[in-house]
Amino acid sequence: MIELENINKIYRVGGEDFYALRDVSLTINDGEFVSVCGASGSGKTTLLNVIGCLDTYEGGTYRLDGRDISKESDKGRARIRNSHIGFVLQDFALINSQTVLYNVMLPLMFGKCPFSQVKSKALGALGALGIADQADKKANQLSGGQRQRVAIARAIVNSPSVVLADEPTGQLDSKAGTQTMELLSDLNKKGITVIVVTHDSRVASMAERTISVSDGQIVC
């Protein structure tokens, strides 16, 4: 379960405090499929980064599966990210000069997976996304839809309990975008909590619950 209570995220801009998040309280239950909507600069990506243990915050409490994240060290948050959270980004964040297989193996190599199992687990994740036959290609040889499938395979290779997707359809055509959301929906049906940040109402409507963010606050 994800529990945020009165979270503030403050940036110092031009000598003044700018609230990217202001007194945000939110609960997301295990296995939910949630979309987070808002205009550019509304705070939705900052919210995702706090949930993903990428950003620290000022004041408030964030508990992930009962664990108080504010009490974790940088290394502790990194371990949580690698073992419990999968990330799917708008720009895919793949290493273009490396193979598809290498890109998906990376989280396993940084984690505690025995070296003898790294390749087989990565191939299993690619197989689940229907692109195991692309394993030996360089990432920059794939189409946008294929690259997003690789990014999702990398996000799930460590069997996370939560997948966070930041504008996952932003660089895709409508067909590939729909396919990406269907893949995320399939993950959710397997029990993974999925949170999608989007400004696209069509994409948001595919989630079970929509949270709207404006000026750093949840408005509905």
XYZ file of C-alpha atoms in Angstrom, residues 103-219:
117
model
C 19.000 -3.182 -21.305
C 16.609 -5.574 -19.594
C 19.406 -7.295 -17.660
C 20.596 -4.037 -16.059
C 18.213 -3.939 -13.050
C 19.124 -7.554 -12.281
C 22.831 -6.798 -12.409
C 22.369 -3.954 -9.921
C 20.234 -6.126 -7.666
C 20.780 -9.370 -5.819
C 19.900 -11.732 -8.652
C 22.443 -14.583 -8.980
C 24.531 -14.011 -12.089
C 23.581 -17.434 -13.442
C 19.915 -16.374 -13.554
C 20.269 -12.881 -15.011
C 20.037 -13.798 -18.690
C 17.180 -16.273 -18.292
C 15.118 -13.825 -16.227
C 15.670 -11.041 -18.757
C 14.655 -13.321 -21.623
C 11.589 -14.347 -19.632
C 10.531 -10.703 -19.246
C 11.062 -10.080 -22.958
C 9.056 -13.199 -23.746
C 6.196 -11.976 -21.575
C 6.110 -8.798 -23.693
C 6.314 -10.766 -26.954
C 9.707 -9.457 -28.049
C 12.187 -12.171 -27.084
C 13.077 -12.438 -30.776
C 14.487 -8.890 -30.614
C 16.895 -9.658 -27.764
C 20.092 -9.380 -29.807
C 19.171 -6.187 -31.642
C 20.486 -2.819 -30.541
C 17.872 -0.680 -28.829
C 18.131 2.001 -31.526
C 17.112 -0.522 -34.202
C 13.582 -0.885 -32.831
C 10.351 0.959 -33.500
C 8.839 3.212 -30.855
C 6.309 0.580 -29.838
C 9.003 -2.088 -29.557
C 11.210 0.222 -27.501
C 8.354 0.829 -25.084
C 7.860 -2.938 -24.750
C 11.547 -3.242 -23.886
C 11.152 -0.480 -21.300
C 8.196 -2.324 -19.746
C 10.134 -5.620 -19.771
C 12.968 -3.869 -17.919
C 10.458 -2.413 -15.437
C 9.016 -5.831 -14.532
C 12.165 -7.986 -14.651
C 12.686 -7.687 -10.889
C 9.051 -8.623 -10.194
C 8.125 -5.251 -8.628
C 4.955 -4.699 -6.652
C 4.503 -1.228 -8.197
C 5.020 0.028 -11.765
C 5.205 3.794 -12.317
C 4.751 5.080 -15.860
C 5.455 8.732 -16.714
C 3.676 9.703 -19.967
C 4.292 6.191 -21.380
C 2.379 6.947 -24.589
C 3.802 10.434 -25.147
C 6.138 9.487 -28.004
C 3.938 6.805 -29.560
C 1.271 6.848 -32.274
C -2.286 6.080 -31.189
C -2.087 2.365 -32.011
C 1.180 1.802 -30.143
C -0.089 3.969 -27.287
C -3.217 1.843 -26.914
C -1.108 -1.317 -26.993
C 1.143 0.089 -24.264
C -1.827 0.837 -22.018
C -3.212 -2.655 -22.655
C 0.130 -4.114 -21.591
C 0.061 -2.062 -18.383
C -3.517 -3.182 -17.788
C -2.444 -6.807 -18.209
C 0.284 -6.273 -15.590
C -2.305 -4.828 -13.241
C -4.534 -7.866 -13.707
C -1.610 -9.955 -12.428
C -1.696 -8.020 -9.156
C 0.853 -5.258 -9.830
C -0.083 -1.745 -8.711
C 0.162 0.531 -11.764
C 0.301 4.338 -11.627
C 0.306 6.250 -14.920
C 1.020 9.962 -15.214
C -0.609 11.463 -18.297
C -2.137 14.625 -19.692
C -4.179 12.566 -22.193
C -7.774 12.042 -21.031
C -8.136 9.023 -23.330
C -5.169 7.333 -21.670
C -6.415 8.298 -18.204
C -9.814 6.740 -18.896
C -8.199 3.305 -19.252
C -7.291 3.299 -15.540
C -9.694 2.278 -12.774
C -9.262 5.542 -10.847
C -8.139 9.016 -11.878
C -6.404 11.518 -9.599
C -6.240 15.133 -10.774
C -3.379 17.408 -9.726
C -3.303 21.211 -10.030
C -0.753 23.648 -8.611
C 0.833 20.881 -6.533
C -2.412 19.809 -4.894
C -4.816 16.932 -5.463
C -8.107 18.443 -6.571
